[in-house]
């Protein structure tokens, strides 16, 4: 009970609940539609819940753009040059994405008129954020592998070394898996891959559950 209260007491924890609900609804609506039965009224209700969950997430993210830019100030002081460039760029990019997300949220509420091109622009920033996270995770795993090999590059790459690396650094491994699963979401919106509601829903639901698990287990969040 204490873990649940601590989880839901955080805005990021509530965001994970809303995100899981959003993609679970998307998956359920797609499944019912694929069956071809007379589920029109049920699907409509599910889509409304999905929409409300999405708007709720955007509301919970208000102000996080400033937090992201503040995190960029901390990342710029990292000693590792690769992490310094990657994470500083990531937080700046995330800050811009979240600012656009706030703007799109106001458009959804009818407070401002939003051109559809801004949705695509936000998707590009979201896509780049995920790519930067993947680069960070791969770099952390590479550093872990070098440490295990005693920086002996002649030892080379093999399945066993990959297994040992992932076992030694489960945080970066799990985060890499989550980011790879998340990648089709903006990629499909941008037209880089085919847009399939079922695939997007499954990927979104899986990454949401992994993200929630990471939040419940802070040791599984890569640092920095």
Coordinates of N, CA, C and O in Angstrom, one line a residue, residues 63-147:
X63 N 4.4 22.5 -17.1 CA 5.5 23.0 -16.3 C 6.8 22.1 -16.4 O 7.9 22.6 -16.0
X64 N 6.6 20.9 -16.9 CA 7.8 20.0 -17.0 C 8.8 20.5 -18.0 O 9.9 20.0 -18.0
X65 N 8.4 21.4 -18.9 CA 9.3 21.9 -19.9 C 10.4 22.7 -19.2 O 11.6 22.6 -19.6
X66 N 10.0 23.4 -18.2 CA 11.0 24.2 -17.5 C 11.9 23.3 -16.7 O 13.1 23.6 -16.6
X67 N 11.4 22.2 -16.1 CA 12.2 21.3 -15.4 C 13.2 20.6 -16.3 O 14.4 20.4 -15.9
X68 N 12.8 20.3 -17.6 CA 13.7 19.7 -18.5 C 14.9 20.7 -18.9 O 16.0 20.3 -18.9
X69 N 14.6 21.9 -19.1 CA 15.6 22.9 -19.4 C 16.5 23.1 -18.2 O 17.8 23.3 -18.3
X70 N 16.0 23.0 -17.0 CA 16.8 23.1 -15.8 C 17.8 21.9 -15.7 O 18.9 22.0 -15.2
X71 N 17.3 20.7 -16.1 CA 18.1 19.5 -16.1 C 19.2 19.6 -17.1 O 20.3 19.0 -16.9
X72 N 19.0 20.4 -18.2 CA 20.0 20.6 -19.2 C 21.2 21.3 -18.6 O 22.4 21.1 -18.9
X73 N 20.9 22.3 -17.6 CA 22.0 23.0 -17.0 C 22.9 22.1 -16.1 O 24.1 22.3 -16.0
X74 N 22.2 21.1 -15.5 CA 23.0 20.1 -14.8 C 23.8 19.2 -15.6 O 25.0 18.8 -15.3
X75 N 23.2 18.8 -16.8 CA 23.9 17.8 -17.7 C 25.1 18.4 -18.3 O 26.1 17.7 -18.7
X76 N 25.1 19.7 -18.5 CA 26.2 20.4 -19.2 C 27.5 20.4 -18.4 O 28.6 20.6 -18.9
X77 N 27.4 20.0 -17.1 CA 28.5 20.0 -16.2 C 29.0 18.6 -16.0 O 30.0 18.4 -15.2
X78 N 28.5 17.6 -16.7 CA 29.0 16.2 -16.6 C 30.4 16.1 -17.1 O 30.7 16.8 -18.1
X79 N 31.2 15.3 -16.5 CA 32.6 15.2 -16.9 C 32.8 14.3 -18.2 O 33.6 14.6 -19.0
X80 N 31.9 13.3 -18.4 CA 32.0 12.5 -19.6 C 31.5 13.3 -20.8 O 30.4 13.7 -20.8
X81 N 32.4 13.5 -21.8 CA 32.0 14.3 -22.9 C 30.8 13.8 -23.7 O 30.0 14.5 -24.2
X82 N 30.7 12.5 -23.9 CA 29.6 11.8 -24.6 C 28.3 12.1 -23.9 O 27.3 12.5 -24.5
X83 N 28.3 11.8 -22.6 CA 27.1 12.0 -21.8 C 26.7 13.4 -21.7 O 25.5 13.8 -21.7
X84 N 27.7 14.3 -21.6 CA 27.5 15.7 -21.5 C 26.7 16.2 -22.8 O 25.7 16.9 -22.7
X85 N 27.2 15.9 -23.9 CA 26.6 16.3 -25.2 C 25.2 15.7 -25.4 O 24.2 16.3 -25.7
X86 N 25.2 14.4 -25.2 CA 23.9 13.6 -25.4 C 22.8 14.1 -24.5 O 21.7 14.3 -24.9
X87 N 23.1 14.1 -23.2 CA 22.1 14.5 -22.2 C 21.7 16.0 -22.3 O 20.5 16.3 -22.1
X88 N 22.6 16.8 -22.5 CA 22.3 18.2 -22.6 C 21.4 18.5 -23.8 O 20.4 19.2 -23.7
X89 N 21.7 17.8 -24.9 CA 20.9 17.9 -26.1 C 19.5 17.3 -25.9 O 18.5 17.8 -26.3
X90 N 19.5 16.2 -25.2 CA 18.2 15.5 -24.9 C 17.3 16.4 -24.0 O 16.1 16.5 -24.4
X91 N 17.8 17.0 -23.0 CA 17.0 17.8 -22.1 C 16.5 19.1 -22.8 O 15.3 19.5 -22.6
X92 N 17.3 19.7 -23.6 CA 16.9 20.8 -24.4 C 15.8 20.4 -25.4 O 14.8 21.1 -25.5
X93 N 16.0 19.3 -26.1 CA 15.0 18.8 -27.0 C 13.7 18.5 -26.3 O 12.6 18.8 -26.8
X94 N 13.8 17.8 -25.2 CA 12.6 17.4 -24.4 C 11.9 18.7 -23.9 O 10.7 18.7 -23.9
X95 N 12.6 19.7 -23.5 CA 12.0 20.9 -23.1 C 11.2 21.6 -24.2 O 10.0 22.0 -24.0
X96 N 11.7 21.6 -25.4 CA 11.0 22.1 -26.6 C 9.8 21.3 -26.9 O 8.7 21.8 -27.1
X97 N 10.0 20.0 -26.8 CA 8.8 19.1 -27.1 C 7.7 19.3 -26.1 O 6.5 19.3 -26.5
X98 N 8.0 19.4 -24.8 CA 7.0 19.6 -23.8 C 6.3 20.9 -23.9 O 5.1 21.0 -23.7
X99 N 7.1 21.9 -24.3 CA 6.5 23.3 -24.5 C 5.5 23.2 -25.7 O 4.4 23.7 -25.6
X100 N 5.8 22.4 -26.7 CA 4.9 22.2 -27.8 C 3.7 21.4 -27.4 O 2.5 21.6 -27.8
X101 N 3.9 20.5 -26.5 CA 2.9 19.6 -25.9 C 1.9 20.5 -25.1 O 0.7 20.2 -25.2
X102 N 2.4 21.4 -24.4 CA 1.5 22.4 -23.6 C 0.6 23.1 -24.6 O -0.6 23.3 -24.4
X103 N 1.2 23.6 -25.7 CA 0.5 24.4 -26.7 C -0.6 23.5 -27.4 O -1.7 24.0 -27.6
X104 N -0.2 22.3 -27.7 CA -1.2 21.4 -28.3 C -2.4 21.1 -27.3 O -3.5 20.9 -27.8
X105 N -2.0 21.0 -26.1 CA -3.1 20.7 -25.0 C -4.1 21.9 -25.0 O -5.3 21.6 -24.9
X106 N -3.6 23.1 -25.1 CA -4.5 24.3 -25.1 C -5.3 24.3 -26.3 O -6.5 24.7 -26.3
X107 N -4.7 23.8 -27.4 CA -5.5 23.6 -28.7 C -6.6 22.6 -28.5 O -7.7 22.8 -29.1
X108 N -6.3 21.5 -27.9 CA -7.4 20.5 -27.7 C -8.5 21.0 -26.8 O -9.7 20.6 -27.0
X109 N -8.2 21.9 -25.9 CA -9.3 22.5 -25.1 C -10.0 23.6 -25.8 O -11.0 24.1 -25.2
X110 N -9.5 24.0 -26.9 CA -10.2 25.1 -27.6 C -9.7 26.5 -27.1 O -10.4 27.5 -27.5
X111 N -8.7 26.6 -26.3 CA -8.2 27.8 -25.8 C -7.5 28.6 -26.9 O -7.5 29.9 -26.9
X112 N -6.8 27.9 -27.8 CA -6.1 28.6 -28.9 C -6.3 27.7 -30.2 O -6.7 26.6 -30.1
X113 N -6.1 28.4 -31.3 CA -6.2 27.7 -32.6 C -4.8 27.1 -33.0 O -3.8 27.9 -33.1
X114 N -4.7 25.8 -33.1 CA -3.4 25.2 -33.4 C -3.4 24.6 -34.8 O -4.3 23.8 -35.2
X115 N -2.4 25.0 -35.6 CA -2.2 24.4 -36.9 C -1.7 22.9 -36.8 O -0.9 22.6 -35.9
X116 N -2.2 22.1 -37.6 CA -1.9 20.6 -37.5 C -0.4 20.4 -37.7 O 0.1 19.4 -37.3
X117 N 0.3 21.3 -38.3 CA 1.8 21.1 -38.6 C 2.5 21.0 -37.2 O 3.6 20.4 -37.2
X118 N 2.0 21.7 -36.2 CA 2.7 21.7 -34.9 C 2.6 20.3 -34.3 O 3.5 19.9 -33.5
X119 N 1.6 19.5 -34.6 CA 1.6 18.1 -34.1 C 2.7 17.3 -34.7 O 3.4 16.5 -34.0
X120 N 3.0 17.5 -36.0 CA 4.1 16.8 -36.6 C 5.5 17.3 -36.1 O 6.4 16.6 -35.9
X121 N 5.5 18.6 -35.8 CA 6.8 19.2 -35.3 C 7.1 18.6 -33.9 O 8.2 18.2 -33.6
X122 N 6.0 18.5 -33.0 CA 6.1 17.9 -31.7 C 6.6 16.4 -31.8 O 7.4 15.9 -31.1
X123 N 6.0 15.7 -32.8 CA 6.4 14.3 -33.1 C 7.8 14.2 -33.4 O 8.5 13.2 -33.0
X124 N 8.4 15.1 -34.2 CA 9.8 15.1 -34.6 C 10.7 15.3 -33.3 O 11.7 14.6 -33.2
X125 N 10.3 16.2 -32.5 CA 11.1 16.4 -31.2 C 11.0 15.2 -30.3 O 12.0 14.8 -29.7
X126 N 9.8 14.5 -30.3 CA 9.6 13.3 -29.5 C 10.5 12.2 -30.0 O 11.1 11.5 -29.3
X127 N 10.5 12.1 -31.3 CA 11.3 11.0 -32.0 C 12.8 11.2 -31.7 O 13.5 10.3 -31.4
X128 N 13.2 12.4 -31.8 CA 14.6 12.7 -31.6 C 15.0 12.5 -30.1 O 16.1 12.0 -29.8
X129 N 14.1 12.8 -29.2 CA 14.3 12.5 -27.8 C 14.5 11.0 -27.5 O 15.5 10.6 -26.8
X130 N 13.7 10.2 -28.1 CA 13.9 8.8 -28.0 C 15.2 8.3 -28.5 O 15.9 7.5 -27.9
X131 N 15.6 8.8 -29.7 CA 16.8 8.4 -30.3 C 18.0 8.8 -29.4 O 19.0 8.0 -29.3
X132 N 18.0 10.0 -28.8 CA 19.0 10.4 -27.9 C 19.1 9.5 -26.7 O 20.2 9.2 -26.2
X133 N 17.9 9.1 -26.2 CA 17.9 8.2 -25.0 C 18.5 6.8 -25.4 O 19.2 6.2 -24.6
X134 N 18.2 6.4 -26.6 CA 18.8 5.1 -27.1 C 20.3 5.2 -27.2 O 21.1 4.3 -26.8
X135 N 20.8 6.3 -27.7 CA 22.3 6.6 -27.8 C 22.9 6.5 -26.4 O 24.0 6.0 -26.2
X136 N 22.2 7.2 -25.4 CA 22.7 7.2 -24.0 C 22.8 5.8 -23.5 O 23.8 5.4 -22.9
X137 N 21.8 5.0 -23.7 CA 21.7 3.6 -23.2 C 22.8 2.7 -23.8 O 23.5 2.0 -23.1
X138 N 23.0 2.9 -25.1 CA 24.0 2.1 -25.8 C 25.4 2.5 -25.3 O 26.2 1.6 -25.2
X139 N 25.6 3.7 -25.1 CA 26.9 4.2 -24.6 C 27.2 3.6 -23.2 O 28.3 3.2 -22.9
X140 N 26.2 3.7 -22.3 CA 26.3 3.1 -21.0 C 26.6 1.6 -21.0 O 27.5 1.1 -20.2
X141 N 26.0 0.9 -21.9 CA 26.2 -0.5 -22.1 C 27.6 -0.8 -22.6 O 28.3 -1.7 -22.2
X142 N 28.1 0.1 -23.6 CA 29.4 -0.1 -24.1 C 30.5 0.1 -23.0 O 31.4 -0.6 -22.9
X143 N 30.2 1.2 -22.2 CA 31.2 1.4 -21.1 C 31.2 0.3 -20.1 O 32.2 -0.1 -19.6
X144 N 30.0 -0.3 -19.9 CA 30.0 -1.5 -19.0 C 30.7 -2.7 -19.6 O 31.5 -3.4 -18.8
X145 N 30.6 -2.9 -20.9 CA 31.3 -4.0 -21.5 C 32.8 -3.8 -21.5 O 33.5 -4.7 -21.2
X146 N 33.2 -2.5 -21.7 CA 34.7 -2.3 -21.6 C 35.2 -2.5 -20.2 O 36.3 -3.0 -20.0
X147 N 34.4 -2.1 -19.2 CA 34.8 -2.3 -17.8 C 35.0 -3.8 -17.5 O 35.9 -4.2 -16.8

